[in-house]
Amino acid sequence: MRKTKLFSLSALAIVSGLLLGACGNNKTEASADKDKPAATIALITNAGGVDDRSFNQAAWEGFEAWGEDNGFSRGNNGYQYFQSNNEADYVPNIDQALNAGFNTIFGIGYRLAPAIEEQATANPETNFVMVDEVIDLPNVASVTFKDHEAAYLAGVAAAYTTKTDKVGFVGGIKGEVIGRFEAGYNAGVKAAAKDLGKEITVENQYAGDFDAPDRGRSIAQGMYGQGADVIYHASGGTGSGIFQEAKARNEAGSDKVWVIGVDSDQSSEGDYQKDGKTENFTLTSTLKGVGTVAHDLAQKALDGEFPGGEHQAYGLKEDGVDLTAGNLSDDAKTAVDQAKEKIVSGEIDVPEKP
C-alpha cells in the first residue's frame, strides 16, 4: 500500500528533504546536452490559466520558485506552461510539450486526468504528475488533497460570522473533487450552528464552469439578494465574479457581505473603499499546497528521484491544506482551531460527499 508523505505549506525551502522519500522506477537521467537540465518541466493548465489567482497560478509560482532555486529560466531548457482554453486543448498541448522535449509534464486539476492517462500510457519514458486525481501508472506521480477538511473549517468560520443565518456555496462543475468542498463546508456550518444553538441554512449552487465570472456574479447576486451574507466558492476563475458582486455591494454601503476564497490566500481580492478608507471583505481562504508540491516534484525529477507510481494525499494532519486567519473574529478563530485539532486527532471525520 502506498504511503502518504509529510508535507508543509510553510517549508518550501526544506520540503524536498521531507517529502516523497521513496523513489519511483521512472528516474530521469541527465541529458547529453550539458546546457540542458536533467529535468525540463511543463505545466498544462486548464481554462483558468496561470493568472487565475487560484490553482494554476499556485502551481506556476511553484515552477518559478523551482527555476530560481536551480538557475533555470522559462523556456524549453527550463520550465514552461501551455495554456488550455478548453478540454479539447489538453492532448494537443501535451503533444506540444513532448515535441518540445519536456520530460516532466504536470496536469493541474482533475479534468486533465483522461488526457494525462492517455499520454502517459503512450509515453512511458516521460514523467507525468497528476494533481487532484489518481492515475495508476508507473510513470505518473499522483497528488490529491483532503479539500473537505479545509472546507469544514471554512464552514465553521462562516457559521460564526453570519448575521443573517444564511450562507452560500458556489462550485464550478459538479464532480468528486468539488463535491468534497461542498460536503466539508456544509458539515462545518451544520456542526458550528449546533454549537451556537442556531439554525443556519446553506444554499449550494454550481456555475457549470470554472471560467465564467459573469455566471459567478449572477449567482452571487441571487444569494446575497436572498439574505446570504457569506459565500464560499470553489469555482476557479468563476469566483472573480463573486468578488466583483461583493465589492459592489460593500461599496454601495449596504449590510456587509463576505467571500471565502479558495486554494490560495485571496485576501487581496477583497479590498474595497468605504468612507475614504480601504476595507476588506475576504473573510478567510482555504489553502491548498499546490505550489509547494509542484516545486518539490520538479526537484525530485531533476534529482533523478521522481516518485512514479506513487500517490500522496495531503490533509490538515500533513499540513497540506489549511485556513487563513483572514478577518475572522476571535470566537471564530477559536472555534476553527478547536475543529482543526479534532480533525487531526480523528475525533471529527469530515464527509467527502455531499
XYZ file of C-alpha atoms in Angstrom:
354
model
C 0.000 0.000 0.000
C 1.383 3.427 -0.919
C 2.304 5.779 1.908
C 1.227 9.376 2.364
C 4.312 11.531 2.975
C 4.525 14.563 5.228
C 4.174 17.989 3.659
C 4.313 21.594 4.868
C 2.888 24.707 3.245
C 5.456 26.872 5.013
C 8.575 24.830 4.386
C 9.254 25.378 0.699
C 12.995 25.579 1.224
C 13.268 22.259 3.065
C 10.252 20.317 1.873
C 12.121 18.329 -0.759
C 14.065 16.687 2.025
C 10.874 15.651 3.821
C 8.578 14.538 1.040
C 8.286 11.533 -1.184
C 11.290 9.745 0.242
C 10.788 6.586 -1.779
C 11.992 6.786 -5.365
C 9.894 5.542 -8.248
C 11.113 3.407 -11.091
C 10.968 6.259 -13.590
C 14.184 8.114 -12.813
C 15.264 10.922 -15.122
C 18.812 10.699 -16.452
C 20.965 13.673 -17.346
C 20.811 14.894 -20.904
C 23.750 14.512 -23.236
C 23.494 18.254 -23.781
C 25.399 19.776 -20.829
C 23.430 23.016 -21.211
C 20.104 21.256 -20.824
C 18.970 20.379 -17.287
C 18.177 16.784 -16.377
C 14.530 17.754 -15.993
C 12.528 20.196 -18.071
C 9.104 20.927 -16.621
C 5.868 21.681 -18.459
C 2.584 22.783 -16.922
C -0.651 22.033 -18.784
C -3.239 24.498 -17.469
C -6.986 24.329 -17.531
C -9.063 27.261 -18.778
C -8.232 29.392 -15.748
C -4.626 29.928 -16.835
C -1.605 30.824 -14.722
C -3.114 34.107 -13.547
C -6.331 32.607 -12.144
C -5.322 33.637 -8.577
C -6.021 30.041 -7.659
C -4.970 26.515 -8.623
C -2.972 27.103 -11.809
C -1.296 30.236 -10.507
C -0.136 28.438 -7.368
C 1.432 25.669 -9.475
C 3.124 28.161 -11.794
C 4.555 30.083 -8.847
C 5.970 26.766 -7.609
C 7.631 26.284 -11.011
C 9.078 29.793 -10.907
C 10.488 29.184 -7.425
C 11.993 25.886 -8.609
C 13.570 27.628 -11.590
C 15.021 30.375 -9.407
C 16.417 27.845 -6.944
C 18.163 25.931 -9.716
C 19.136 28.731 -12.084
C 16.652 27.721 -14.811
C 14.597 30.163 -16.821
C 11.290 29.949 -18.620
C 11.638 28.178 -21.955
C 12.355 24.787 -23.488
C 15.517 24.331 -21.416
C 13.774 25.020 -18.116
C 10.070 25.351 -17.443
C 7.040 26.460 -19.439
C 3.270 26.436 -19.366
C 0.825 25.523 -22.107
C -2.471 27.374 -21.883
C -5.648 25.355 -22.455
C -8.799 27.238 -23.370
C -10.978 24.145 -23.152
C -10.738 20.372 -22.750
C -10.043 19.881 -26.457
C -6.674 21.601 -25.935
C -5.335 19.159 -23.340
C -3.949 16.425 -25.580
C -2.585 18.838 -28.244
C -0.858 20.847 -25.510
C 0.714 17.711 -24.072
C 1.861 16.812 -27.591
C 3.435 20.245 -27.922
C 5.243 19.777 -24.624
C 6.506 16.351 -25.674
C 7.638 17.614 -29.081
C 9.478 20.483 -27.392
C 11.433 17.955 -25.336
C 9.907 18.472 -21.899
C 10.420 15.327 -19.856
C 8.223 16.055 -16.819
C 4.653 17.157 -17.518
C 2.188 18.372 -14.894
C -1.593 18.189 -15.241
C -3.224 20.552 -12.730
C -6.847 19.705 -11.979
C -8.862 16.508 -12.243
C -10.309 17.401 -15.645
C -6.920 16.728 -17.221
C -6.848 13.147 -15.923
C -8.076 11.395 -19.126
C -5.541 13.274 -21.264
C -2.685 12.654 -18.820
C -3.522 8.953 -18.578
C -3.684 8.599 -22.368
C -0.372 10.385 -22.939
C 1.409 8.727 -20.021
C 0.441 5.328 -21.395
C 1.722 6.272 -24.841
C 4.949 7.823 -23.497
C 6.249 5.555 -20.698
C 9.705 7.217 -20.624
C 8.232 10.613 -19.722
C 7.389 11.666 -16.168
C 3.832 12.868 -15.564
C 2.289 14.471 -12.481
C -1.457 14.368 -11.918
C -2.745 16.808 -9.309
C -6.252 16.230 -7.902
C -6.729 12.748 -9.351
C -5.091 9.324 -9.095
C -3.642 7.581 -12.170
C -2.162 4.156 -11.526
C 0.760 4.105 -13.942
C 4.476 3.663 -13.155
C 5.452 6.980 -14.753
C 2.741 9.053 -13.049
C 3.034 10.655 -9.610
C -0.479 11.345 -8.291
C -1.259 14.045 -5.742
C -4.598 14.663 -4.048
C -5.661 16.969 -1.257
C -8.218 16.489 1.503
C -10.101 19.619 0.479
C -13.099 18.632 2.578
C -11.076 19.136 5.762
C -10.167 22.754 4.992
C -13.698 23.347 3.706
C -15.066 22.142 7.050
C -13.050 24.868 8.766
C -14.446 27.381 6.264
C -17.940 26.249 7.235
C -17.179 26.798 10.906
C -15.866 30.285 10.086
C -18.973 31.107 8.061
C -21.298 29.968 10.846
C -19.503 32.112 13.419
C -19.596 35.140 11.117
C -23.055 35.200 9.545
C -25.542 37.684 10.942
C -28.412 36.538 8.723
C -28.018 32.795 9.410
C -27.864 32.235 5.659
C -24.665 31.322 3.830
C -23.813 30.048 0.363
C -21.510 27.713 -1.527
C -20.671 28.130 -5.222
C -18.938 25.314 -7.077
C -17.507 25.290 -10.578
C -18.544 21.958 -12.086
C -20.151 19.123 -10.150
C -17.874 16.171 -9.566
C -15.961 14.226 -6.964
C -13.346 16.908 -6.274
C -15.645 19.919 -5.893
C -18.099 17.677 -4.086
C -15.508 17.382 -1.324
C -15.531 21.159 -0.873
C -19.323 21.252 -0.716
C -19.541 18.329 1.707
C -16.928 19.693 4.081
C -18.333 23.219 4.067
C -21.881 22.108 4.735
C -20.744 19.797 7.537
C -18.739 22.581 9.160
C -21.658 25.014 9.038
C -24.001 22.409 10.493
C -21.671 21.449 13.361
C -20.893 25.059 14.281
C -24.571 26.041 14.115
C -25.332 23.264 16.585
C -22.617 24.525 18.938
C -24.026 28.045 18.657
C -27.600 26.882 19.213
C -28.647 28.382 15.893
C -30.264 27.201 12.689
C -28.141 28.233 9.706
C -29.111 27.379 6.145
C -26.688 26.787 3.274
C -27.573 27.366 -0.373
C -25.428 25.313 -2.756
C -25.180 26.192 -6.442
C -22.907 25.244 -9.326
C -21.909 27.537 -12.162
C -21.223 24.679 -14.581
C -17.908 26.304 -15.479
C -14.571 27.205 -13.885
C -14.046 30.250 -16.090
C -17.358 32.129 -16.122
C -17.077 35.288 -13.946
C -20.411 36.616 -15.239
C -22.139 33.436 -14.118
C -20.410 33.643 -10.749
C -21.581 37.207 -10.269
C -25.144 36.311 -11.234
C -25.233 33.504 -8.669
C -23.785 35.808 -6.008
C -26.408 38.451 -6.783
C -29.110 35.886 -6.143
C -27.582 34.532 -2.945
C -26.838 37.919 -1.418
C -30.187 39.207 -2.594
C -31.938 36.394 -0.728
C -30.153 37.178 2.512
C -26.901 35.210 2.485
C -24.010 37.250 3.877
C -21.145 34.738 3.446
C -20.312 32.829 0.233
C -17.574 30.214 -0.079
C -16.531 29.469 -3.639
C -14.650 26.553 -5.178
C -15.038 27.688 -8.747
C -11.689 28.834 -10.136
C -11.936 31.918 -12.329
C -15.715 31.932 -11.941
C -15.109 33.136 -8.405
C -13.846 36.517 -9.617
C -17.456 37.391 -10.407
C -18.446 36.621 -6.818
C -15.764 39.004 -5.589
C -16.998 41.647 -8.034
C -20.532 41.424 -6.694
C -19.406 41.509 -3.063
C -17.256 44.567 -3.763
C -20.133 46.412 -5.436
C -22.479 45.695 -2.526
C -19.988 46.644 0.151
C -19.011 49.870 -1.607
C -22.683 50.739 -2.035
C -22.947 50.857 1.733
C -25.379 48.003 2.239
C -25.002 45.453 5.051
C -21.574 43.835 4.806
C -21.223 40.640 2.824
C -18.251 38.273 2.821
C -16.465 35.909 0.426
C -14.352 32.919 1.441
C -11.507 32.324 -1.028
C -10.139 29.016 -2.239
C -6.805 27.257 -2.952
C -4.655 30.320 -2.153
C -4.940 33.426 0.028
C -7.435 35.613 -1.842
C -7.447 38.426 0.696
C -6.213 40.957 -1.867
C -9.345 40.305 -3.930
C -11.466 41.634 -1.081
C -10.178 45.202 -0.861
C -12.755 47.954 -1.297
C -13.187 51.642 -0.498
C -15.688 52.941 2.020
C -15.803 56.401 3.564
C -12.339 57.117 2.200
C -10.814 54.059 3.851
C -9.678 50.714 2.440
C -11.560 47.806 3.945
C -11.694 44.103 3.112
C -14.453 41.524 2.669
C -12.428 38.317 2.189
C -13.389 36.551 5.392
C -10.741 33.829 5.026
C -9.388 31.438 2.377
C -8.874 27.706 2.281
C -5.309 26.861 1.273
C -4.007 24.038 -0.872
C -0.254 23.490 -1.162
C -0.188 23.081 -4.938
C 2.817 25.353 -5.429
C 4.929 23.540 -2.868
C 4.074 20.144 -4.365
C 4.864 21.442 -7.875
C 8.240 22.714 -6.659
C 9.044 19.508 -4.827
C 8.156 17.098 -7.619
C 10.053 19.217 -10.135
C 13.070 18.975 -7.850
C 12.625 15.219 -7.456
C 12.590 14.861 -11.234
C 15.745 16.957 -11.502
C 17.477 14.879 -8.833
C 16.579 11.599 -10.539
C 14.164 10.653 -7.763
C 10.816 11.057 -9.483
C 8.206 9.064 -7.478
C 6.463 7.417 -10.425
C 3.598 5.132 -9.435
C 3.109 6.732 -6.022
C 0.072 8.551 -4.635
C 0.329 11.195 -1.924
C -2.745 12.604 -0.167
C -2.359 15.757 1.921
C -4.766 16.999 4.579
C -4.697 19.040 7.778
C -2.604 16.450 9.574
C 0.060 16.635 6.848
C -0.181 20.472 6.646
C -1.262 20.089 3.028
C -4.442 22.157 3.432
C -5.323 24.916 5.884
C -7.367 28.060 6.510
C -6.065 31.634 6.735
C -6.764 33.812 9.770
C -8.148 36.481 7.453
C -10.799 38.672 9.037
C -12.078 36.068 11.477
C -13.317 37.176 14.872
C -11.599 35.835 17.967
C -14.530 33.484 18.598
C -14.362 32.192 15.040
C -10.604 31.640 15.277
C -11.018 29.691 18.496
C -13.770 27.535 17.004
C -11.701 26.896 13.871
C -8.637 25.923 15.902
C -10.694 23.529 18.028
C -12.255 21.937 14.938
C -8.829 21.575 13.333
C -7.477 19.765 16.391
C -10.411 17.367 16.365
C -9.990 16.603 12.653
C -6.267 15.951 13.054
C -6.869 13.696 16.060
C -9.602 11.773 14.254
C -12.380 12.886 16.600
C -14.117 14.552 13.662
C -14.446 12.545 10.458
C -15.288 15.028 7.703
C -17.565 13.702 4.930
C -16.216 13.727 1.379
C -19.512 13.519 -0.487
C -22.416 15.990 -0.359
